[in-house]
Short mmCIF file of C-alpha atoms in Angstrom, two decimals:
data_model
loop_
_atom_site.label_atom_id
_atom_site.label_comp_id
_atom_site.label_asym_id
_atom_site.label_seq_id
_atom_site.Cartn_x
_atom_site.Cartn_y
_atom_site.Cartn_z
CA MET A 1 -15.66 -32.59 57.46
CA THR A 2 -16.50 -32.32 61.16
CA SER A 3 -13.15 -30.74 61.98
CA ARG A 4 -13.59 -28.28 59.11
CA ARG A 5 -17.01 -27.32 60.43
CA SER A 6 -15.71 -26.89 63.96
CA ARG A 7 -12.80 -24.80 62.66
CA ILE A 8 -15.25 -22.52 60.86
CA SER A 9 -17.37 -22.32 63.98
CA LEU A 10 -14.32 -21.43 66.03
CA ALA A 11 -13.48 -18.60 63.62
CA VAL A 12 -17.03 -17.26 63.80
CA ALA A 13 -16.93 -17.57 67.60
CA VAL A 14 -13.71 -15.54 67.72
CA ALA A 15 -15.32 -12.91 65.47
CA ALA A 16 -18.35 -12.83 67.76
CA VAL A 17 -16.08 -12.32 70.78
CA ILE A 18 -14.37 -9.40 68.99
CA LEU A 19 -17.75 -7.84 68.21
CA LEU A 20 -19.04 -8.33 71.76
CA ALA A 21 -15.77 -6.95 73.14
CA GLN A 22 -16.35 -3.78 71.14
CA VAL A 23 -19.83 -3.43 72.64
CA GLY A 24 -18.36 -3.95 76.10
CA ILE A 25 -15.56 -1.45 75.52
CA ASN A 26 -18.02 1.16 74.27
CA ILE A 27 -20.25 0.74 77.33
CA TRP A 28 -17.22 0.77 79.65
CA GLN A 29 -15.69 3.87 78.05
CA HIS A 30 -18.96 5.77 78.30
CA ALA A 31 -19.46 4.70 81.90
CA ALA A 32 -15.83 5.47 82.80
CA GLY A 33 -16.23 9.10 81.74
CA GLY A 34 -13.72 11.17 79.83
CA THR A 35 -11.92 8.77 77.47
CA ARG A 36 -12.98 6.88 74.33
CA TYR A 37 -10.11 4.40 73.89
CA PHE A 38 -11.07 1.74 71.30
CA ALA A 39 -14.63 3.04 71.45
CA TRP A 40 -16.27 4.30 68.28
CA ALA A 41 -16.06 8.08 68.41
CA PRO A 42 -14.45 9.05 65.12
CA ASN A 43 -13.58 12.75 64.88
CA ASP A 44 -16.16 13.57 67.54
CA TYR A 45 -14.06 15.92 69.67
CA LEU A 46 -12.13 19.13 69.23
CA VAL A 47 -9.56 20.36 71.72
CA THR A 48 -7.75 23.61 70.97
CA TYR A 49 -4.76 24.04 73.23
CA ASP A 50 -1.34 25.33 74.09
CA LEU A 51 1.28 23.23 75.83
CA GLN A 52 4.28 24.49 77.77
CA VAL A 53 6.78 21.99 79.15
CA SER A 54 10.00 22.40 81.07
CA ALA A 55 12.34 19.54 81.95
CA GLY A 56 15.10 19.99 84.52
CA GLY A 57 14.20 23.68 84.67
CA ARG A 58 14.72 24.22 80.91
CA PRO A 59 11.73 25.14 78.71
CA LEU A 60 11.31 22.67 75.83
CA THR A 61 10.86 23.82 72.24
CA PRO A 62 7.68 22.82 70.35
CA GLU A 63 9.80 20.28 68.39
CA GLU A 64 11.00 18.72 71.64
CA ILE A 65 7.46 18.61 73.04
CA GLN A 66 6.17 17.09 69.80
CA SER A 67 8.76 14.34 69.94
CA ARG A 68 8.34 13.81 73.71
CA TYR A 69 4.57 13.14 73.57
CA ARG A 70 4.24 12.22 69.87
CA LEU A 71 1.76 15.02 69.37
CA ASP A 72 1.05 16.80 66.12
CA LEU A 73 2.08 20.35 67.02
CA THR A 74 1.39 21.87 63.64
CA ASN A 75 0.23 25.40 64.34
CA ARG A 76 -3.28 25.28 62.93
CA LEU A 77 -4.98 28.19 64.62
CA GLY A 78 -4.53 31.58 63.00
CA GLU A 79 -5.40 34.82 64.79
CA ASP A 80 -8.53 35.30 62.65
CA THR A 81 -9.81 31.81 63.48
CA LYS A 82 -9.17 32.32 67.18
CA ALA A 83 -11.00 35.64 67.12
CA LYS A 84 -14.00 34.18 65.26
CA LEU A 85 -14.29 31.18 67.58
CA ARG A 86 -13.47 33.26 70.68
CA LEU A 87 -10.53 31.00 71.56
CA ALA A 88 -7.80 31.99 74.02
CA LYS A 89 -4.89 33.82 72.36
CA VAL A 90 -2.29 31.34 73.59
CA GLU A 91 -3.97 28.32 71.94
CA ARG A 92 -2.21 27.14 68.80
CA TYR A 93 -2.75 23.42 68.37
CA VAL A 94 -5.61 21.01 67.73
CA PHE A 95 -6.26 17.57 69.25
CA GLU A 96 -9.20 15.57 67.89
CA ASP A 97 -9.89 13.22 70.80
CA PRO A 98 -11.32 13.87 74.28
CA PRO A 99 -9.12 16.17 76.41
CA GLN A 100 -8.72 13.43 79.02
CA GLU A 101 -6.77 11.37 76.45
CA LEU A 102 -4.32 14.23 75.98
CA LYS A 103 -3.82 14.52 79.73
CA ASP A 104 -3.51 10.71 80.06
CA ARG A 105 -0.78 10.60 77.46
CA ILE A 106 1.27 13.32 79.15
CA ARG A 107 0.70 11.92 82.64
CA ARG A 108 1.56 8.34 81.70
CA TYR A 109 4.70 9.43 79.85
CA GLU A 110 5.87 11.49 82.82
CA GLN A 111 5.14 8.62 85.22
CA THR A 112 7.17 6.14 83.17
CA LYS A 113 9.76 7.16 80.60
CA GLY A 114 10.06 10.76 81.72
CA LYS A 115 9.94 10.19 85.47
CA HIS A 116 13.55 11.30 86.05
CA ASP A 117 13.18 14.55 84.05
CA ALA A 118 11.31 16.51 86.74
CA ALA A 119 9.07 17.87 83.99
CA ARG A 120 6.51 20.57 84.64
CA VAL A 121 3.63 20.81 82.21
CA THR A 122 1.04 23.53 81.67
CA LEU A 123 -1.85 22.69 79.35
CA VAL A 124 -4.27 25.48 78.48
CA TYR A 125 -7.23 24.27 76.44
CA GLN A 126 -10.81 24.68 75.35
CA PHE A 127 -13.07 21.75 74.58
CA ASP A 128 -15.45 22.23 71.62
CA GLY A 129 -14.99 25.99 71.96
CA GLY A 130 -16.16 25.93 75.62
CA ARG A 131 -14.59 27.67 78.61
CA GLU A 132 -10.80 27.98 78.91
CA GLN A 133 -9.27 25.43 81.29
CA THR A 134 -5.79 24.83 82.67
CA TRP A 135 -4.28 21.47 83.62
CA LEU A 136 -0.92 21.16 85.38
CA TRP A 137 1.54 18.32 85.80
CA PRO A 138 2.51 17.51 88.51
CA SER A 139 -1.03 18.28 89.60
CA MET B 1 -22.37 -18.50 23.61
CA ALA B 2 -21.77 -22.11 24.66
CA VAL B 3 -18.03 -21.54 24.30
CA ALA B 4 -18.29 -18.45 26.45
CA GLU B 5 -20.15 -20.34 29.18
CA LEU B 6 -17.60 -23.11 29.10
CA ARG B 7 -14.82 -20.57 29.48
CA ALA B 8 -16.65 -18.90 32.35
CA GLN B 9 -17.09 -22.12 34.28
CA GLU B 10 -13.68 -23.52 33.46
CA PRO B 11 -11.86 -24.30 36.70
CA ARG B 12 -8.97 -21.91 37.01
CA PRO B 13 -5.80 -22.76 38.85
CA ALA B 14 -6.42 -22.01 42.51
CA ALA B 15 -4.12 -19.54 44.22
CA SER B 16 -2.91 -17.80 41.06
CA LEU B 17 0.06 -15.51 41.68
CA ASN B 18 -1.59 -12.80 39.58
CA PRO B 19 -2.34 -9.90 42.01
CA PHE B 20 -5.26 -8.73 39.85
CA ARG B 21 -7.02 -12.09 40.22
CA VAL B 22 -9.66 -12.32 42.91
CA ARG B 23 -11.17 -15.75 42.18
CA GLY B 24 -10.05 -19.22 43.20
CA THR B 25 -9.27 -18.59 46.88
CA ALA B 26 -10.97 -19.37 50.19
CA LEU B 27 -12.67 -15.96 50.14
CA PRO B 28 -15.48 -14.62 47.93
CA PRO B 29 -13.95 -12.58 45.05
CA ASN B 30 -15.14 -9.16 46.20
CA VAL B 31 -14.21 -9.81 49.84
CA LEU B 32 -10.69 -10.68 48.72
CA LEU B 33 -10.75 -7.56 46.52
CA ALA B 34 -11.74 -5.43 49.55
CA ALA B 35 -8.82 -6.84 51.56
CA LYS B 36 -6.47 -6.17 48.64
CA ILE B 37 -7.74 -2.60 48.31
CA VAL B 38 -7.10 -1.83 51.99
CA THR B 39 -3.66 -3.45 51.80
CA LEU B 40 -2.73 -1.60 48.62
CA VAL B 41 -3.79 1.76 50.08
CA PHE B 42 -1.79 1.05 53.22
CA LEU B 43 1.25 0.33 51.06
CA VAL B 44 0.82 3.44 48.90
CA THR B 45 0.24 5.79 51.85
CA GLY B 46 3.19 4.39 53.81
CA GLY B 47 0.94 3.03 56.57
CA TRP B 48 2.96 -0.21 56.50
CA ARG B 49 5.66 1.55 58.56
CA LEU B 50 3.36 1.10 61.57
CA THR B 51 4.89 2.36 64.82
CA SER B 52 7.29 1.78 67.66
CA PRO B 53 5.90 1.43 71.20
CA PHE B 54 4.96 4.61 73.05
CA VAL B 55 2.98 4.67 76.30
CA PRO B 56 1.40 1.27 75.47
CA PHE B 57 -2.13 0.28 76.45
CA VAL B 58 -0.75 -3.17 77.25
CA GLY B 59 2.28 -2.49 79.43
CA PHE B 60 4.59 -5.34 78.41
CA LEU B 61 4.44 -4.37 74.73
CA GLY B 62 6.82 -1.55 75.55
CA ASP B 63 9.33 -3.87 77.19
CA ILE B 64 9.49 -7.04 75.08
CA ALA B 65 12.09 -5.68 72.66
CA SER B 66 13.87 -2.48 71.72
CA GLN B 67 11.67 0.09 70.00
CA ALA B 68 13.35 -0.49 66.63
CA THR B 69 13.19 -4.30 66.89
CA PHE B 70 9.50 -4.19 67.79
CA GLN B 71 8.66 -1.90 64.87
CA HIS B 72 10.81 -3.77 62.33
CA THR B 73 9.29 -7.10 63.36
CA LEU B 74 5.78 -5.73 62.87
CA GLN B 75 6.78 -4.24 59.52
CA ALA B 76 8.31 -7.51 58.30
CA LEU B 77 5.23 -9.49 59.35
CA TRP B 78 2.94 -6.95 57.71
CA LEU B 79 4.88 -6.82 54.43
CA ILE B 80 5.15 -10.62 54.14
CA ALA B 81 1.39 -10.96 54.80
CA ALA B 82 0.66 -8.17 52.29
CA ALA B 83 2.72 -9.88 49.59
CA SER B 84 1.03 -13.19 50.38
CA LEU B 85 -2.45 -11.66 50.16
CA LEU B 86 -1.78 -9.73 46.96
CA LEU B 87 -0.41 -12.93 45.37
CA ASN B 88 -3.46 -14.95 46.50
CA GLN B 89 -1.55 -17.22 48.86
CA LEU B 90 -3.02 -18.17 52.26
CA VAL B 91 -5.43 -15.28 51.98
CA ARG B 92 -7.28 -15.76 55.27
CA PRO B 93 -4.17 -16.17 57.48
CA SER B 94 -2.65 -13.20 55.62
CA CYS B 95 -5.66 -11.05 56.54
CA LEU B 96 -5.39 -12.18 60.15
CA ILE B 97 -1.72 -11.16 60.25
CA LEU B 98 -2.40 -7.83 58.52
CA GLY B 99 -5.23 -6.97 60.90
CA GLY B 100 -3.44 -8.45 63.92
CA THR B 101 -0.21 -6.50 63.45
CA LEU B 102 -2.16 -3.30 62.93
CA LEU B 103 -4.16 -3.91 66.11
CA LEU B 104 -1.00 -4.84 68.03
CA ALA B 105 0.69 -1.64 66.84
CA GLN B 106 -2.21 0.36 68.25
CA LEU B 107 -2.16 -1.50 71.55
CA SER B 108 1.53 -0.69 71.78
CA SER B 109 1.14 3.06 71.35
CA MET B 110 -1.36 5.50 72.75
CA ALA B 111 -0.25 8.03 70.15
CA TYR B 112 -0.80 5.67 67.21
CA ARG B 113 -4.33 4.53 68.04
CA THR B 114 -7.04 6.08 65.91
CA ASN B 115 -10.59 5.05 65.06
CA ASN B 116 -9.77 4.71 61.36
CA LEU B 117 -6.84 2.35 61.98
CA THR B 118 -8.87 0.35 64.48
CA PHE B 119 -11.62 -0.11 61.89
CA THR B 120 -9.09 -1.08 59.22
CA ALA B 121 -7.56 -3.68 61.55
CA LEU B 122 -10.96 -5.09 62.51
CA LEU B 123 -12.13 -5.24 58.89
CA LEU B 124 -9.05 -7.31 57.99
CA LEU B 125 -9.54 -9.51 61.07
CA MET B 126 -13.20 -10.11 60.19
CA ILE B 127 -12.21 -11.07 56.64
CA GLY B 128 -9.49 -13.36 58.00
CA LEU B 129 -11.99 -15.07 60.32
CA SER B 130 -14.59 -15.52 57.60
CA ASP B 131 -15.16 -17.84 54.68
CA ARG B 132 -17.40 -17.85 51.63
CA ASN B 133 -20.52 -18.29 53.80
CA THR B 134 -19.81 -15.95 56.69
CA ALA B 135 -17.79 -13.08 55.18
CA LYS B 136 -20.67 -10.71 54.45
CA LEU B 137 -22.38 -11.42 57.76
CA LEU B 138 -19.26 -10.60 59.78
CA ILE B 139 -18.51 -7.42 57.82
CA ARG B 140 -22.12 -6.29 58.21
CA ALA B 141 -21.97 -6.98 61.95
CA GLN B 142 -18.79 -4.91 62.21
CA LEU B 143 -20.46 -2.03 60.38
CA VAL B 144 -23.54 -2.24 62.63
CA VAL B 145 -21.35 -1.99 65.74
CA LEU B 146 -19.29 0.87 64.28
CA TYR B 147 -22.21 3.05 63.15
CA PHE B 148 -24.45 2.30 66.11
CA TRP B 149 -21.79 3.44 68.57
CA ALA B 150 -20.54 6.32 66.43
CA GLY B 151 -24.12 7.64 66.27
CA THR B 152 -24.82 6.89 69.92
CA ASN B 153 -21.61 8.58 71.07
CA LYS B 154 -22.68 11.75 69.27
CA LEU B 155 -26.23 11.47 70.58
CA LEU B 156 -25.01 11.23 74.18
CA ASP B 157 -22.69 14.21 73.78
CA ALA B 158 -24.22 17.58 74.74
CA ASN B 159 -21.84 19.46 72.40
CA TRP B 160 -23.05 17.37 69.47
CA ARG B 161 -26.72 17.82 70.33
CA SER B 162 -26.29 21.58 70.64
CA GLY B 163 -24.08 21.94 67.56
CA ALA B 164 -21.16 23.38 69.61
CA PHE B 165 -18.70 20.77 68.36
CA PHE B 166 -19.67 21.31 64.74
CA GLU B 167 -19.46 25.10 65.04
CA SER B 168 -15.87 24.90 66.37
CA TRP B 169 -14.76 22.09 64.06
CA VAL B 170 -15.96 23.83 60.93
CA GLY B 171 -14.47 27.11 62.13
CA ILE B 172 -10.87 25.83 62.23
CA HIS B 173 -10.86 24.15 58.84
CA ALA B 174 -10.20 25.67 55.47
CA TYR B 175 -13.79 25.17 54.30
CA GLY B 176 -14.98 27.30 57.21
CA PRO B 177 -15.65 30.47 55.18
CA ALA B 178 -18.20 28.81 52.85
CA TYR B 179 -19.95 27.28 55.83
CA LYS B 180 -19.84 30.58 57.71
CA HIS B 181 -21.39 32.37 54.75
CA LEU B 182 -24.28 29.90 54.75
CA ALA B 183 -24.59 29.97 58.55
CA ASP B 184 -24.81 33.78 58.52
CA LEU B 185 -28.07 33.51 56.58
CA LEU B 186 -29.63 31.63 59.51
CA PRO B 187 -30.01 32.36 63.24
CA SER B 188 -26.95 31.57 65.39
CA MET B 189 -26.02 27.85 65.69
CA VAL B 190 -28.98 26.70 63.58
CA LEU B 191 -26.89 25.32 60.71
CA SER B 192 -24.44 23.61 63.09
CA THR B 193 -27.29 22.01 65.02
CA ILE B 194 -28.93 20.80 61.81
CA ALA B 195 -25.61 19.39 60.53
CA SER B 196 -24.94 17.67 63.88
CA TRP B 197 -28.35 16.01 64.00
CA ALA B 198 -28.07 15.03 60.34
CA ALA B 199 -24.79 13.22 61.14
CA ILE B 200 -26.28 11.54 64.24
CA LEU B 201 -29.39 10.31 62.40
CA THR B 202 -27.43 9.24 59.31
CA GLU B 203 -25.01 7.13 61.35
CA LEU B 204 -27.77 5.49 63.40
CA PHE B 205 -29.79 4.81 60.24
CA ILE B 206 -26.77 3.27 58.51
CA SER B 207 -26.41 0.85 61.43
CA VAL B 208 -30.05 -0.20 60.89
CA THR B 209 -29.52 -0.74 57.15
CA PHE B 210 -26.65 -3.16 57.75
CA ALA B 211 -28.64 -5.02 60.41
CA ILE B 212 -31.46 -5.80 57.94
CA ARG B 213 -30.36 -7.85 54.94
CA ARG B 214 -32.71 -6.33 52.35
CA LEU B 215 -31.58 -2.81 53.31
CA VAL B 216 -27.88 -3.56 52.74
CA PRO B 217 -27.83 -2.00 49.22
CA MET B 218 -29.23 1.20 50.74
CA GLY B 219 -26.58 1.03 53.48
CA ILE B 220 -23.82 0.69 50.90
CA LEU B 221 -25.07 3.74 49.00
CA LEU B 222 -25.45 5.77 52.20
CA VAL B 223 -21.93 4.94 53.38
CA ILE B 224 -20.44 5.92 50.01
CA ALA B 225 -22.55 9.09 49.77
CA TYR B 226 -21.98 10.16 53.40
CA HIS B 227 -18.23 9.62 53.55
CA SER B 228 -17.55 10.79 50.00
CA SER B 229 -19.49 14.00 50.71
CA LEU B 230 -17.30 14.60 53.76
CA PHE B 231 -14.22 13.83 51.65
CA LEU B 232 -15.40 16.19 48.90
CA VAL B 233 -16.13 19.05 51.30
CA THR B 234 -13.13 18.68 53.61
CA GLY B 235 -10.59 17.35 51.12
CA THR B 236 -9.51 14.69 53.61
CA THR B 237 -10.09 10.94 53.57
CA PHE B 238 -9.78 10.98 57.39
CA THR B 239 -6.64 8.88 56.92
CA MET B 240 -7.85 5.30 56.23
CA PHE B 241 -11.55 5.79 56.99
CA TRP B 242 -12.82 6.60 53.51
CA PHE B 243 -10.71 3.83 51.95
CA SER B 244 -11.61 1.13 54.46
CA LEU B 245 -15.32 1.93 54.64
CA THR B 246 -15.81 2.06 50.89
CA ALA B 247 -13.73 -1.14 50.55
CA ALA B 248 -16.06 -2.79 53.09
CA CYS B 249 -18.94 -1.76 50.82
CA VAL B 250 -17.21 -3.45 47.86
CA ALA B 251 -17.15 -6.63 49.96
CA LEU B 252 -20.92 -6.43 50.46
CA VAL B 253 -21.91 -5.98 46.82
CA ASP B 254 -23.70 -8.96 45.21
CA TRP B 255 -20.92 -10.47 43.12
CA PRO B 256 -21.27 -13.26 40.52
CA ALA B 257 -20.05 -16.66 41.69
CA VAL B 258 -18.75 -17.46 38.21
CA ALA B 259 -16.89 -15.04 35.93
CA PRO B 260 -19.53 -13.29 33.78
CA THR B 261 -19.39 -13.58 30.00
CA VAL B 262 -19.11 -10.35 28.02
CA LYS B 263 -19.99 -10.29 24.31
CA TYR B 264 -19.32 -7.29 22.14
CA GLY B 265 -18.59 -6.14 18.63
CA GLU B 266 -15.84 -3.57 18.19
CA ALA B 267 -17.89 -1.45 15.81
CA ALA B 268 -21.06 -1.52 17.91
CA ARG B 269 -22.06 0.91 20.67
CA PHE B 270 -19.65 0.75 23.63
CA GLY B 271 -17.44 -1.55 21.53
CA ARG B 272 -14.30 0.53 21.94
CA ILE B 273 -14.82 0.86 25.69
CA ALA B 274 -15.41 -2.89 25.97
CA GLN B 275 -12.21 -3.50 24.03
CA LEU B 276 -10.28 -1.30 26.44
CA LEU B 277 -11.89 -3.00 29.45
CA GLU B 278 -10.90 -6.39 28.02
CA ARG B 279 -7.31 -5.24 27.61
CA ILE B 280 -7.07 -4.08 31.21
CA ASP B 281 -8.81 -7.17 32.58
CA LEU B 282 -5.51 -8.33 33.98
CA GLY B 283 -7.14 -10.64 36.50
CA HIS B 284 -9.33 -12.48 33.95
CA ALA B 285 -12.47 -11.45 35.78
CA PHE B 286 -14.60 -11.96 32.66
CA ALA B 287 -14.91 -14.41 29.77
CA TRP B 288 -14.70 -12.08 26.74
CA GLU B 289 -16.28 -12.97 23.43
CA ARG B 290 -16.09 -10.84 20.29
CA SER B 291 -18.57 -11.06 17.46
CA ASP B 292 -19.05 -8.55 14.64
CA GLY B 293 -21.87 -6.10 15.12
CA ALA B 294 -23.05 -7.58 18.41
CA GLU B 295 -24.35 -5.18 21.00
CA LEU B 296 -22.47 -5.16 24.30
CA GLU B 297 -23.97 -7.89 26.43
CA LEU B 298 -23.13 -9.31 29.86
CA VAL B 299 -24.35 -12.72 30.92
CA SER B 300 -24.06 -13.65 34.54
CA GLY B 301 -25.98 -16.72 35.63
CA GLU B 302 -29.63 -16.15 34.78
CA GLU B 303 -29.09 -12.44 34.26
CA ARG B 304 -28.57 -11.01 30.79
CA LEU B 305 -27.86 -7.28 30.46
CA ARG B 306 -27.35 -5.14 27.35
CA ALA B 307 -25.74 -1.85 26.34
CA ARG B 308 -25.39 0.73 29.14
CA ASP B 309 -26.57 -1.66 31.87
CA ALA B 310 -24.03 -4.23 30.72
CA LEU B 311 -21.28 -1.60 30.67
CA ALA B 312 -22.15 -0.47 34.21
CA ARG B 313 -21.99 -4.06 35.43
CA VAL B 314 -18.63 -4.69 33.72
CA LEU B 315 -17.25 -1.62 35.49
CA LEU B 316 -18.76 -2.79 38.80
CA TYR B 317 -17.14 -6.24 38.59
CA HIS B 318 -13.76 -5.14 37.21
CA PRO B 319 -11.03 -5.66 39.88
CA THR B 320 -8.33 -3.84 37.89
CA ILE B 321 -10.42 -0.66 37.88
CA TYR B 322 -10.88 -0.80 41.66
CA LEU B 323 -7.19 -1.38 42.31
CA ALA B 324 -6.13 1.43 39.94
CA PHE B 325 -8.75 3.82 41.34
CA TYR B 326 -7.79 3.28 44.98
CA ALA B 327 -4.05 3.38 44.26
CA LEU B 328 -4.44 6.74 42.51
CA ALA B 329 -6.76 8.09 45.22
CA ALA B 330 -4.23 7.06 47.88
CA ILE B 331 -1.46 9.16 46.36
CA GLN B 332 -1.11 12.25 48.52
CA GLU B 333 -1.83 15.26 46.38
CA PRO B 334 -3.98 18.28 47.04
CA ALA B 335 -6.46 17.73 44.20
CA ARG B 336 -7.55 14.21 45.11
CA ARG B 337 -11.12 15.29 45.74
CA TRP B 338 -11.75 13.82 42.26
CA ALA B 339 -11.96 10.39 43.90
CA ALA B 340 -14.83 11.58 46.12
CA ALA B 341 -16.60 13.06 43.09
CA VAL B 342 -16.25 9.78 41.20
CA ALA B 343 -17.56 7.78 44.18
CA LEU B 344 -20.53 10.15 44.56
CA ALA B 345 -21.36 9.89 40.85
CA ILE B 346 -21.26 6.08 41.07
CA ALA B 347 -23.47 6.13 44.17
CA ALA B 348 -25.95 8.46 42.44
CA TYR B 349 -26.10 6.20 39.35
CA ALA B 350 -26.50 3.10 41.53
CA ALA B 351 -29.25 4.82 43.56
CA VAL B 352 -31.18 5.64 40.37
CA GLN B 353 -30.81 2.03 39.19
CA LEU B 354 -31.92 0.70 42.57
CA VAL B 355 -35.00 2.92 42.69
CA SER B 356 -35.98 2.16 39.09
CA ARG B 357 -35.59 -1.58 39.74
CA MET B 358 -37.77 -1.29 42.85
CA LEU B 359 -40.42 0.63 40.91
CA ASN B 360 -40.32 -1.91 38.07
CA SER B 361 -40.70 -4.87 40.39
CA ARG B 362 -43.55 -3.12 42.19
CA SER B 363 -45.37 -2.38 38.93
CA GLN B 364 -44.92 -6.04 37.89
CA VAL B 365 -46.42 -7.18 41.18
CA THR B 366 -49.33 -4.77 40.67
CA ARG B 367 -49.89 -6.11 37.14
CA VAL B 368 -49.86 -9.70 38.35
CA THR B 369 -52.20 -9.07 41.26
CA ALA B 370 -54.53 -6.62 39.48
CA PRO B 371 -56.81 -9.19 37.73
CA ALA B 372 -57.57 -10.89 41.03
CA ASP B 373 -58.67 -7.55 42.48
CA VAL B 374 -61.11 -6.90 39.65
CA PRO B 375 -64.58 -8.01 40.70
#
């Protein structure tokens, strides 16, 4: 009986740790700035962007870029939409997390798996329809 | 009647292999049903394929095995746990494995992590860590954390407060034109700002409803109404979000400890429907009793309901209906907004019932206290 009770208590304690960890992660991610990894921010961000990548001097196709960074490069921005939202003409794709997470993914891939490819990346994006920005790798 | 009660209380073989059964395990029936719903949807949508490592959050997860071995191991673990859960075997450890593998898959891949999968994993983990006494408390706590931070994140974001996010988000989706038409009737950004603040306040209020026990029914209705409205308007379930959140609500519904008894006569009102519901009661969730000419009646503990109220309660406690509904809703097809419409209709009916019950109980209290107030 006692061991059963303590086992239940242990399970509840583990659950409490998971809940407290979420609170900690949320505070940390807000304090850290631009990312929301494992923080609760469902569908809270909209990045419209274009991505150009060359590896070893050769420009990669959208299919190659999609596979390289596991991004959804479905062309979702028509000319009418871009005109209505005053988005840059080059932007074609949509990313629904903070822009820093997109940059992190590219940077970390290029620092690890892709480090011998001498890749050059140009990311042109707008965040929530704001001003156009450009991010380069290597920066 | 006595026979029916005996049948209802009859001990059933624990750990039945019938996947439609939700009683006789270490978990409350509706909590087990919620876990089965999430698992079933994950199977139908192909989510069980999980992922191979890609730019992992935890570095060594990318190095412990080849990509294919890592993914296939996770898949095998997930499928074995899913089979075990659906067949009512080791239900709590199965939930821990289902949630754990899903969380591990997300830690192994930056590209795979999403809020909806994180919630699904945590819901399964909370169920796995709970028992008959703690299940609802842990699920409520998870919902409080989710909605509090989801609302707070929006509140702290200048683009949410100003409506800039909403204006852009609506603009790129297919339902943009209808929204634009409505927005054109108002000054610039007004509709987007209203919609943004409505979302912020709704999410923060939902977190309060799950923190206070007596407000939980209101929280359940708000979650179903809020997410089903989004589903209806956008046509997307936001991957697993709609499924997992509504399943969590199923886990929080007050559910009878013993299988309710249902009496009906085939020729009476609702008789045919009751007959159909008996036929599809594959998990023996009710003790059915037929008697000629009897009005549909549901007896659950002290509660005795008749006619339409009894029918509503049979539908509410019918696991086969839930499993069929979610399996159909999970099938990818363009016209699946019907599921959102059904959920909204149920929430509306439940809201009317809840309000009328509150008004009735208030009028009874007034009647009881009135004589004392008369001088």
